[in-house]
JSON list of C-alpha atoms in Angstrom, two decimals:
[
{"chain": "W", "resi": 347, "resn": "MET", "atom": "CA", "xyz": [0.00, 0.00, 0.00]},
{"chain": "W", "resi": 348, "resn": "GLU", "atom": "CA", "xyz": [2.82, 2.40, 0.83]},
{"chain": "W", "resi": 349, "resn": "ARG", "atom": "CA", "xyz": [4.39, 1.84, -2.58]},
{"chain": "W", "resi": 350, "resn": "LEU", "atom": "CA", "xyz": [1.05, 2.42, -4.31]},
{"chain": "W", "resi": 351, "resn": "CYS", "atom": "CA", "xyz": [0.58, 5.66, -2.37]},
{"chain": "W", "resi": 352, "resn": "ASP", "atom": "CA", "xyz": [4.11, 6.81, -3.17]},
{"chain": "W", "resi": 353, "resn": "VAL", "atom": "CA", "xyz": [3.70, 6.18, -6.89]},
{"chain": "W", "resi": 354, "resn": "HIS", "atom": "CA", "xyz": [0.27, 7.80, -7.14]},
{"chain": "W", "resi": 355, "resn": "ALA", "atom": "CA", "xyz": [0.23, 10.32, -4.25]},
{"chain": "W", "resi": 356, "resn": "LEU", "atom": "CA", "xyz": [-2.96, 8.87, -2.77]},
{"chain": "W", "resi": 357, "resn": "ASP", "atom": "CA", "xyz": [-4.23, 10.55, 0.37]},
{"chain": "W", "resi": 358, "resn": "PHE", "atom": "CA", "xyz": [-7.06, 8.78, 2.13]},
{"chain": "W", "resi": 359, "resn": "GLY", "atom": "CA", "xyz": [-6.06, 9.23, 5.74]},
{"chain": "W", "resi": 360, "resn": "HIS", "atom": "CA", "xyz": [-4.48, 5.80, 6.01]},
{"chain": "W", "resi": 361, "resn": "ARG", "atom": "CA", "xyz": [-2.17, 4.69, 8.75]},
{"chain": "W", "resi": 362, "resn": "VAL", "atom": "CA", "xyz": [-0.92, 1.48, 10.31]},
{"chain": "W", "resi": 363, "resn": "ALA", "atom": "CA", "xyz": [-3.17, 1.07, 13.33]},
{"chain": "W", "resi": 364, "resn": "GLY", "atom": "CA", "xyz": [-3.14, -2.65, 13.91]},
{"chain": "W", "resi": 365, "resn": "LYS", "atom": "CA", "xyz": [-6.31, -4.64, 14.36]},
{"chain": "W", "resi": 366, "resn": "ILE", "atom": "CA", "xyz": [-7.77, -7.03, 16.86]},
{"chain": "W", "resi": 367, "resn": "ASN", "atom": "CA", "xyz": [-10.67, -9.42, 16.44]},
{"chain": "W", "resi": 368, "resn": "LEU", "atom": "CA", "xyz": [-12.23, -9.99, 19.83]},
{"chain": "W", "resi": 369, "resn": "ILE", "atom": "CA", "xyz": [-13.01, -13.56, 20.89]},
{"chain": "W", "resi": 370, "resn": "TYR", "atom": "CA", "xyz": [-15.89, -14.40, 23.22]},
{"chain": "W", "resi": 371, "resn": "SER", "atom": "CA", "xyz": [-15.94, -18.20, 23.51]},
{"chain": "W", "resi": 372, "resn": "PRO", "atom": "CA", "xyz": [-13.67, -21.24, 23.33]},
{"chain": "W", "resi": 373, "resn": "ALA", "atom": "CA", "xyz": [-15.40, -22.23, 20.07]},
{"chain": "W", "resi": 374, "resn": "GLU", "atom": "CA", "xyz": [-14.61, -18.84, 18.53]},
{"chain": "W", "resi": 375, "resn": "GLN", "atom": "CA", "xyz": [-11.05, -19.17, 19.79]},
{"chain": "W", "resi": 376, "resn": "ARG", "atom": "CA", "xyz": [-10.60, -22.57, 18.09]},
{"chain": "W", "resi": 377, "resn": "ARG", "atom": "CA", "xyz": [-12.03, -21.21, 14.85]},
{"chain": "W", "resi": 378, "resn": "ALA", "atom": "CA", "xyz": [-9.86, -18.05, 15.06]},
{"chain": "W", "resi": 379, "resn": "ASP", "atom": "CA", "xyz": [-6.73, -20.14, 15.66]},
{"chain": "W", "resi": 380, "resn": "PHE", "atom": "CA", "xyz": [-7.55, -22.32, 12.65]},
{"chain": "W", "resi": 381, "resn": "ILE", "atom": "CA", "xyz": [-8.07, -19.28, 10.39]},
{"chain": "W", "resi": 382, "resn": "ARG", "atom": "CA", "xyz": [-4.94, -17.60, 11.78]},
{"chain": "W", "resi": 383, "resn": "SER", "atom": "CA", "xyz": [-2.82, -20.67, 10.96]},
{"chain": "W", "resi": 384, "resn": "ILE", "atom": "CA", "xyz": [-4.08, -20.60, 7.35]},
{"chain": "W", "resi": 385, "resn": "LYS", "atom": "CA", "xyz": [-3.35, -16.88, 7.03]},
{"chain": "W", "resi": 386, "resn": "GLN", "atom": "CA", "xyz": [0.14, -17.33, 8.48]},
{"chain": "W", "resi": 387, "resn": "GLN", "atom": "CA", "xyz": [0.93, -19.86, 5.75]},
{"chain": "W", "resi": 388, "resn": "GLY", "atom": "CA", "xyz": [0.21, -17.04, 3.29]},
{"chain": "W", "resi": 389, "resn": "GLY", "atom": "CA", "xyz": [2.58, -14.68, 5.09]},
{"chain": "W", "resi": 390, "resn": "ALA", "atom": "CA", "xyz": [0.16, -12.83, 7.38]},
{"chain": "W", "resi": 391, "resn": "GLU", "atom": "CA", "xyz": [1.53, -11.84, 10.78]},
{"chain": "W", "resi": 392, "resn": "GLN", "atom": "CA", "xyz": [-1.15, -12.63, 13.35]},
{"chain": "W", "resi": 393, "resn": "PHE", "atom": "CA", "xyz": [-1.05, -13.55, 17.02]},
{"chain": "W", "resi": 394, "resn": "LEU", "atom": "CA", "xyz": [-3.60, -15.17, 19.29]},
{"chain": "W", "resi": 395, "resn": "LEU", "atom": "CA", "xyz": [-3.64, -13.13, 22.51]},
{"chain": "W", "resi": 396, "resn": "PRO", "atom": "CA", "xyz": [-5.15, -13.97, 25.88]},
{"chain": "W", "resi": 397, "resn": "ARG", "atom": "CA", "xyz": [-7.40, -11.35, 27.45]},
{"chain": "W", "resi": 398, "resn": "GLU", "atom": "CA", "xyz": [-4.64, -10.03, 29.73]},
{"chain": "W", "resi": 399, "resn": "GLU", "atom": "CA", "xyz": [-2.46, -9.03, 26.77]},
{"chain": "W", "resi": 400, "resn": "ILE", "atom": "CA", "xyz": [-5.18, -7.20, 24.80]},
{"chain": "W", "resi": 401, "resn": "MET", "atom": "CA", "xyz": [-5.16, -4.18, 27.11]},
{"chain": "W", "resi": 402, "resn": "GLN", "atom": "CA", "xyz": [-1.40, -3.79, 26.62]},
{"chain": "W", "resi": 403, "resn": "LEU", "atom": "CA", "xyz": [-2.01, -2.97, 22.92]},
{"chain": "W", "resi": 404, "resn": "ASP", "atom": "CA", "xyz": [-4.08, 0.14, 23.57]},
{"chain": "W", "resi": 405, "resn": "ARG", "atom": "CA", "xyz": [-4.84, 2.01, 26.80]},
{"chain": "W", "resi": 406, "resn": "ALA", "atom": "CA", "xyz": [-8.42, 2.65, 25.64]},
{"chain": "W", "resi": 407, "resn": "LEU", "atom": "CA", "xyz": [-9.16, -1.08, 25.99]},
{"chain": "W", "resi": 408, "resn": "ILE", "atom": "CA", "xyz": [-8.71, -1.07, 29.76]},
{"chain": "W", "resi": 409, "resn": "ASP", "atom": "CA", "xyz": [-12.48, -1.34, 30.30]},
{"chain": "W", "resi": 410, "resn": "LEU", "atom": "CA", "xyz": [-12.91, -4.14, 27.79]},
{"chain": "W", "resi": 411, "resn": "ASP", "atom": "CA", "xyz": [-16.13, -6.17, 27.90]},
{"chain": "W", "resi": 412, "resn": "PRO", "atom": "CA", "xyz": [-15.64, -8.79, 30.64]},
{"chain": "W", "resi": 413, "resn": "ALA", "atom": "CA", "xyz": [-16.99, -11.49, 28.30]},
{"chain": "W", "resi": 414, "resn": "VAL", "atom": "CA", "xyz": [-13.95, -11.17, 25.99]},
{"chain": "W", "resi": 415, "resn": "ILE", "atom": "CA", "xyz": [-11.55, -14.10, 26.48]},
{"chain": "W", "resi": 416, "resn": "GLY", "atom": "CA", "xyz": [-8.94, -13.21, 23.87]},
{"chain": "W", "resi": 417, "resn": "ALA", "atom": "CA", "xyz": [-8.25, -11.71, 20.47]},
{"chain": "W", "resi": 418, "resn": "VAL", "atom": "CA", "xyz": [-6.49, -12.23, 17.19]},
{"chain": "W", "resi": 419, "resn": "SER", "atom": "CA", "xyz": [-4.00, -9.40, 16.70]},
{"chain": "W", "resi": 420, "resn": "THR", "atom": "CA", "xyz": [-2.76, -8.24, 13.29]},
{"chain": "W", "resi": 421, "resn": "PRO", "atom": "CA", "xyz": [-0.21, -5.47, 14.04]},
{"chain": "W", "resi": 422, "resn": "SER", "atom": "CA", "xyz": [0.34, -4.49, 10.38]},
{"chain": "W", "resi": 423, "resn": "GLU", "atom": "CA", "xyz": [-3.34, -3.84, 9.61]},
{"chain": "W", "resi": 424, "resn": "MET", "atom": "CA", "xyz": [-4.07, -0.40, 8.12]},
{"chain": "W", "resi": 425, "resn": "VAL", "atom": "CA", "xyz": [-7.07, 1.86, 8.42]},
{"chain": "W", "resi": 426, "resn": "GLY", "atom": "CA", "xyz": [-8.19, 4.61, 6.07]},
{"chain": "W", "resi": 427, "resn": "ASP", "atom": "CA", "xyz": [-11.17, 6.20, 4.39]},
{"chain": "W", "resi": 428, "resn": "PRO", "atom": "CA", "xyz": [-12.37, 3.62, 1.83]},
{"chain": "W", "resi": 429, "resn": "PHE", "atom": "CA", "xyz": [-14.51, 6.10, -0.12]},
{"chain": "W", "resi": 430, "resn": "ARG", "atom": "CA", "xyz": [-11.57, 8.48, -0.59]},
{"chain": "W", "resi": 431, "resn": "PHE", "atom": "CA", "xyz": [-9.33, 5.55, -1.58]},
{"chain": "W", "resi": 432, "resn": "CYS", "atom": "CA", "xyz": [-11.79, 4.23, -4.18]},
{"chain": "W", "resi": 433, "resn": "THR", "atom": "CA", "xyz": [-12.47, 7.69, -5.59]},
{"chain": "W", "resi": 434, "resn": "GLN", "atom": "CA", "xyz": [-8.77, 8.45, -5.96]},
{"chain": "W", "resi": 435, "resn": "MET", "atom": "CA", "xyz": [-7.96, 5.02, -7.39]},
{"chain": "W", "resi": 436, "resn": "ARG", "atom": "CA", "xyz": [-10.70, 5.41, -9.98]},
{"chain": "W", "resi": 437, "resn": "GLN", "atom": "CA", "xyz": [-9.16, 8.73, -11.06]},
{"chain": "W", "resi": 438, "resn": "VAL", "atom": "CA", "xyz": [-5.70, 7.13, -11.26]},
{"chain": "W", "resi": 439, "resn": "LEU", "atom": "CA", "xyz": [-6.98, 4.19, -13.30]},
{"chain": "W", "resi": 440, "resn": "GLU", "atom": "CA", "xyz": [-8.92, 6.37, -15.72]},
{"chain": "W", "resi": 441, "resn": "ASN", "atom": "CA", "xyz": [-6.35, 9.16, -16.10]},
{"chain": "W", "resi": 442, "resn": "GLU", "atom": "CA", "xyz": [-3.07, 7.24, -16.01]},
{"chain": "W", "resi": 443, "resn": "TYR", "atom": "CA", "xyz": [-3.97, 3.79, -17.35]},
{"chain": "W", "resi": 444, "resn": "ALA", "atom": "CA", "xyz": [-6.86, 4.51, -19.76]},
{"chain": "W", "resi": 445, "resn": "VAL", "atom": "CA", "xyz": [-9.20, 2.25, -17.78]},
{"chain": "W", "resi": 446, "resn": "GLU", "atom": "CA", "xyz": [-12.91, 2.60, -18.48]},
{"chain": "W", "resi": 447, "resn": "CYS", "atom": "CA", "xyz": [-15.04, 2.14, -15.38]},
{"chain": "W", "resi": 448, "resn": "ARG", "atom": "CA", "xyz": [-18.66, 1.18, -15.90]},
{"chain": "W", "resi": 449, "resn": "PHE", "atom": "CA", "xyz": [-21.10, 0.97, -13.02]},
{"chain": "W", "resi": 450, "resn": "GLY", "atom": "CA", "xyz": [-24.73, -0.07, -12.78]},
{"chain": "W", "resi": 451, "resn": "GLU", "atom": "CA", "xyz": [-24.55, -2.30, -15.84]},
{"chain": "W", "resi": 452, "resn": "ASP", "atom": "CA", "xyz": [-26.51, -5.55, -15.99]},
{"chain": "W", "resi": 453, "resn": "ILE", "atom": "CA", "xyz": [-24.13, -8.15, -17.39]},
{"chain": "W", "resi": 454, "resn": "LEU", "atom": "CA", "xyz": [-25.71, -11.21, -18.97]},
{"chain": "W", "resi": 455, "resn": "SER", "atom": "CA", "xyz": [-22.51, -13.16, -19.58]},
{"chain": "W", "resi": 456, "resn": "ILE", "atom": "CA", "xyz": [-18.74, -13.03, -19.77]},
{"chain": "W", "resi": 457, "resn": "CYS", "atom": "CA", "xyz": [-16.65, -15.15, -22.08]},
{"chain": "W", "resi": 458, "resn": "GLU", "atom": "CA", "xyz": [-13.14, -15.23, -23.44]},
{"chain": "W", "resi": 459, "resn": "ALA", "atom": "CA", "xyz": [-12.69, -14.77, -27.16]},
{"chain": "W", "resi": 460, "resn": "GLU", "atom": "CA", "xyz": [-9.30, -14.48, -28.87]},
{"chain": "W", "resi": 461, "resn": "GLY", "atom": "CA", "xyz": [-7.56, -13.78, -25.58]},
{"chain": "W", "resi": 462, "resn": "ARG", "atom": "CA", "xyz": [-9.89, -10.92, -24.67]},
{"chain": "W", "resi": 463, "resn": "ALA", "atom": "CA", "xyz": [-12.81, -10.64, -22.29]},
{"chain": "W", "resi": 464, "resn": "ARG", "atom": "CA", "xyz": [-16.19, -10.25, -23.96]},
{"chain": "W", "resi": 465, "resn": "LEU", "atom": "CA", "xyz": [-19.13, -8.99, -21.90]},
{"chain": "W", "resi": 466, "resn": "ALA", "atom": "CA", "xyz": [-22.72, -9.16, -23.09]},
{"chain": "W", "resi": 467, "resn": "LEU", "atom": "CA", "xyz": [-24.80, -6.44, -21.43]},
{"chain": "W", "resi": 468, "resn": "ALA", "atom": "CA", "xyz": [-28.56, -6.51, -20.88]},
{"chain": "W", "resi": 469, "resn": "SER", "atom": "CA", "xyz": [-28.76, -3.31, -22.95]},
{"chain": "W", "resi": 470, "resn": "GLY", "atom": "CA", "xyz": [-27.64, -5.32, -25.98]},
{"chain": "W", "resi": 471, "resn": "GLU", "atom": "CA", "xyz": [-24.18, -3.75, -25.99]},
{"chain": "W", "resi": 472, "resn": "CYS", "atom": "CA", "xyz": [-21.15, -6.05, -26.21]},
{"chain": "W", "resi": 473, "resn": "LEU", "atom": "CA", "xyz": [-17.89, -4.90, -24.64]},
{"chain": "W", "resi": 474, "resn": "THR", "atom": "CA", "xyz": [-14.42, -6.33, -25.20]},
{"chain": "W", "resi": 475, "resn": "ALA", "atom": "CA", "xyz": [-11.38, -5.69, -23.06]},
{"chain": "W", "resi": 476, "resn": "ASP", "atom": "CA", "xyz": [-7.89, -6.98, -22.43]},
{"chain": "W", "resi": 477, "resn": "VAL", "atom": "CA", "xyz": [-8.83, -7.32, -18.76]},
{"chain": "W", "resi": 478, "resn": "ALA", "atom": "CA", "xyz": [-12.19, -7.17, -17.03]},
{"chain": "W", "resi": 479, "resn": "VAL", "atom": "CA", "xyz": [-12.57, -6.73, -13.27]},
{"chain": "W", "resi": 480, "resn": "VAL", "atom": "CA", "xyz": [-15.79, -8.18, -11.91]},
{"chain": "W", "resi": 481, "resn": "ALA", "atom": "CA", "xyz": [-16.85, -6.56, -8.65]},
{"chain": "W", "resi": 482, "resn": "GLY", "atom": "CA", "xyz": [-20.31, -8.03, -8.28]},
{"chain": "W", "resi": 483, "resn": "GLY", "atom": "CA", "xyz": [-20.06, -9.55, -4.83]},
{"chain": "W", "resi": 484, "resn": "ILE", "atom": "CA", "xyz": [-22.05, -12.76, -4.52]},
{"chain": "W", "resi": 485, "resn": "ASP", "atom": "CA", "xyz": [-23.40, -12.28, -8.07]},
{"chain": "W", "resi": 486, "resn": "SER", "atom": "CA", "xyz": [-19.85, -12.66, -9.41]},
{"chain": "W", "resi": 487, "resn": "GLN", "atom": "CA", "xyz": [-20.12, -16.44, -9.04]},
{"chain": "W", "resi": 488, "resn": "SER", "atom": "CA", "xyz": [-22.84, -16.80, -11.67]},
{"chain": "W", "resi": 489, "resn": "LEU", "atom": "CA", "xyz": [-20.83, -14.68, -14.12]},
{"chain": "W", "resi": 490, "resn": "LEU", "atom": "CA", "xyz": [-17.46, -16.31, -13.53]},
{"chain": "W", "resi": 491, "resn": "GLY", "atom": "CA", "xyz": [-18.64, -19.91, -12.99]},
{"chain": "W", "resi": 492, "resn": "PRO", "atom": "CA", "xyz": [-18.88, -20.74, -16.72]},
{"chain": "W", "resi": 493, "resn": "LEU", "atom": "CA", "xyz": [-15.24, -19.63, -17.07]},
{"chain": "W", "resi": 494, "resn": "GLY", "atom": "CA", "xyz": [-14.16, -21.95, -14.26]},
{"chain": "W", "resi": 495, "resn": "GLU", "atom": "CA", "xyz": [-13.17, -18.94, -12.19]},
{"chain": "W", "resi": 496, "resn": "ALA", "atom": "CA", "xyz": [-15.92, -18.80, -9.57]},
{"chain": "W", "resi": 497, "resn": "GLY", "atom": "CA", "xyz": [-14.43, -18.13, -6.17]},
{"chain": "W", "resi": 498, "resn": "ALA", "atom": "CA", "xyz": [-15.80, -19.00, -2.79]},
{"chain": "W", "resi": 499, "resn": "VAL", "atom": "CA", "xyz": [-17.64, -15.71, -2.23]},
{"chain": "W", "resi": 500, "resn": "GLN", "atom": "CA", "xyz": [-20.29, -15.89, 0.44]},
{"chain": "W", "resi": 501, "resn": "PRO", "atom": "CA", "xyz": [-22.66, -13.16, 1.60]},
{"chain": "W", "resi": 502, "resn": "MET", "atom": "CA", "xyz": [-22.27, -11.88, 5.11]},
{"chain": "W", "resi": 503, "resn": "LYS", "atom": "CA", "xyz": [-23.82, -9.19, 7.20]},
{"chain": "W", "resi": 504, "resn": "GLY", "atom": "CA", "xyz": [-21.83, -6.79, 9.27]},
{"chain": "W", "resi": 505, "resn": "TYR", "atom": "CA", "xyz": [-21.95, -3.37, 10.81]},
{"chain": "W", "resi": 506, "resn": "SER", "atom": "CA", "xyz": [-19.21, -0.85, 11.20]},
{"chain": "W", "resi": 507, "resn": "PHE", "atom": "CA", "xyz": [-18.92, 2.68, 12.42]},
{"chain": "W", "resi": 508, "resn": "GLU", "atom": "CA", "xyz": [-16.26, 5.23, 12.88]},
{"chain": "W", "resi": 509, "resn": "MET", "atom": "CA", "xyz": [-15.94, 7.86, 15.52]},
{"chain": "W", "resi": 510, "resn": "PRO", "atom": "CA", "xyz": [-13.76, 10.90, 15.97]},
{"chain": "W", "resi": 511, "resn": "LEU", "atom": "CA", "xyz": [-10.43, 10.15, 17.60]},
{"chain": "W", "resi": 512, "resn": "THR", "atom": "CA", "xyz": [-10.32, 11.63, 21.08]},
{"chain": "W", "resi": 513, "resn": "ASP", "atom": "CA", "xyz": [-7.92, 11.11, 23.96]},
{"chain": "W", "resi": 514, "resn": "GLY", "atom": "CA", "xyz": [-9.99, 8.12, 25.13]},
{"chain": "W", "resi": 515, "resn": "SER", "atom": "CA", "xyz": [-10.53, 6.49, 21.72]},
{"chain": "W", "resi": 516, "resn": "PRO", "atom": "CA", "xyz": [-8.77, 3.29, 20.75]},
{"chain": "W", "resi": 517, "resn": "ARG", "atom": "CA", "xyz": [-6.06, 3.83, 18.15]},
{"chain": "W", "resi": 518, "resn": "ILE", "atom": "CA", "xyz": [-6.24, 0.21, 17.11]},
{"chain": "W", "resi": 519, "resn": "SER", "atom": "CA", "xyz": [-9.04, -1.15, 14.92]},
{"chain": "W", "resi": 520, "resn": "VAL", "atom": "CA", "xyz": [-11.38, -3.36, 16.96]},
{"chain": "W", "resi": 521, "resn": "THR", "atom": "CA", "xyz": [-13.59, -6.01, 15.35]},
{"chain": "W", "resi": 522, "resn": "VAL", "atom": "CA", "xyz": [-16.22, -8.02, 17.14]},
{"chain": "W", "resi": 523, "resn": "MET", "atom": "CA", "xyz": [-16.93, -11.28, 15.35]},
{"chain": "W", "resi": 524, "resn": "MET", "atom": "CA", "xyz": [-19.49, -13.49, 16.96]},
{"chain": "W", "resi": 525, "resn": "LEU", "atom": "CA", "xyz": [-20.03, -16.68, 15.00]},
{"chain": "W", "resi": 526, "resn": "PRO", "atom": "CA", "xyz": [-23.45, -18.30, 14.89]},
{"chain": "W", "resi": 527, "resn": "SER", "atom": "CA", "xyz": [-23.47, -21.25, 17.27]},
{"chain": "W", "resi": 528, "resn": "SER", "atom": "CA", "xyz": [-24.37, -23.62, 14.42]},
{"chain": "W", "resi": 529, "resn": "SER", "atom": "CA", "xyz": [-21.20, -22.76, 12.44]},
{"chain": "W", "resi": 530, "resn": "VAL", "atom": "CA", "xyz": [-18.65, -23.87, 15.03]},
{"chain": "W", "resi": 531, "resn": "ALA", "atom": "CA", "xyz": [-18.51, -27.12, 16.95]},
{"chain": "W", "resi": 532, "resn": "GLN", "atom": "CA", "xyz": [-18.84, -26.36, 20.64]}
]
């Protein structure tokens, strides 16, 4: 990210803040440890922390919910304004790399023809491109499946908020992930 920002002078208020995912049960802890081990194989630096060590990361966590038993810590995690990042990246892509961004299009199908991506739109228009980026969330699977490229994208629901940084605010990003009881063996 730093290299990208240096090359393109992006300014979206980003900083390395670190992140913790709070853990509330032994089942969540087992699941978190499993996921952490997979991520570490890919080079991610993550640590499983007991409750006592969480408060050492940030003084604002001193009054942490008593139900928290631990956390997964990712010290290198960054925070920033995603809207500003996306807006600036779109400008970079369009202005410096001649990328055409199209939004709100209904795509009927994608295929590869002569080494190029061919997209059939519901409007009847057919687009071709050297590279096509599909950002359709869960709907991406139906488009990419026929190409053998469907990934394991699953819908999820989450809530986030941001608040002004004050003297008492955590400087670290805090995530609360409570798994449904049916998804983890107790």
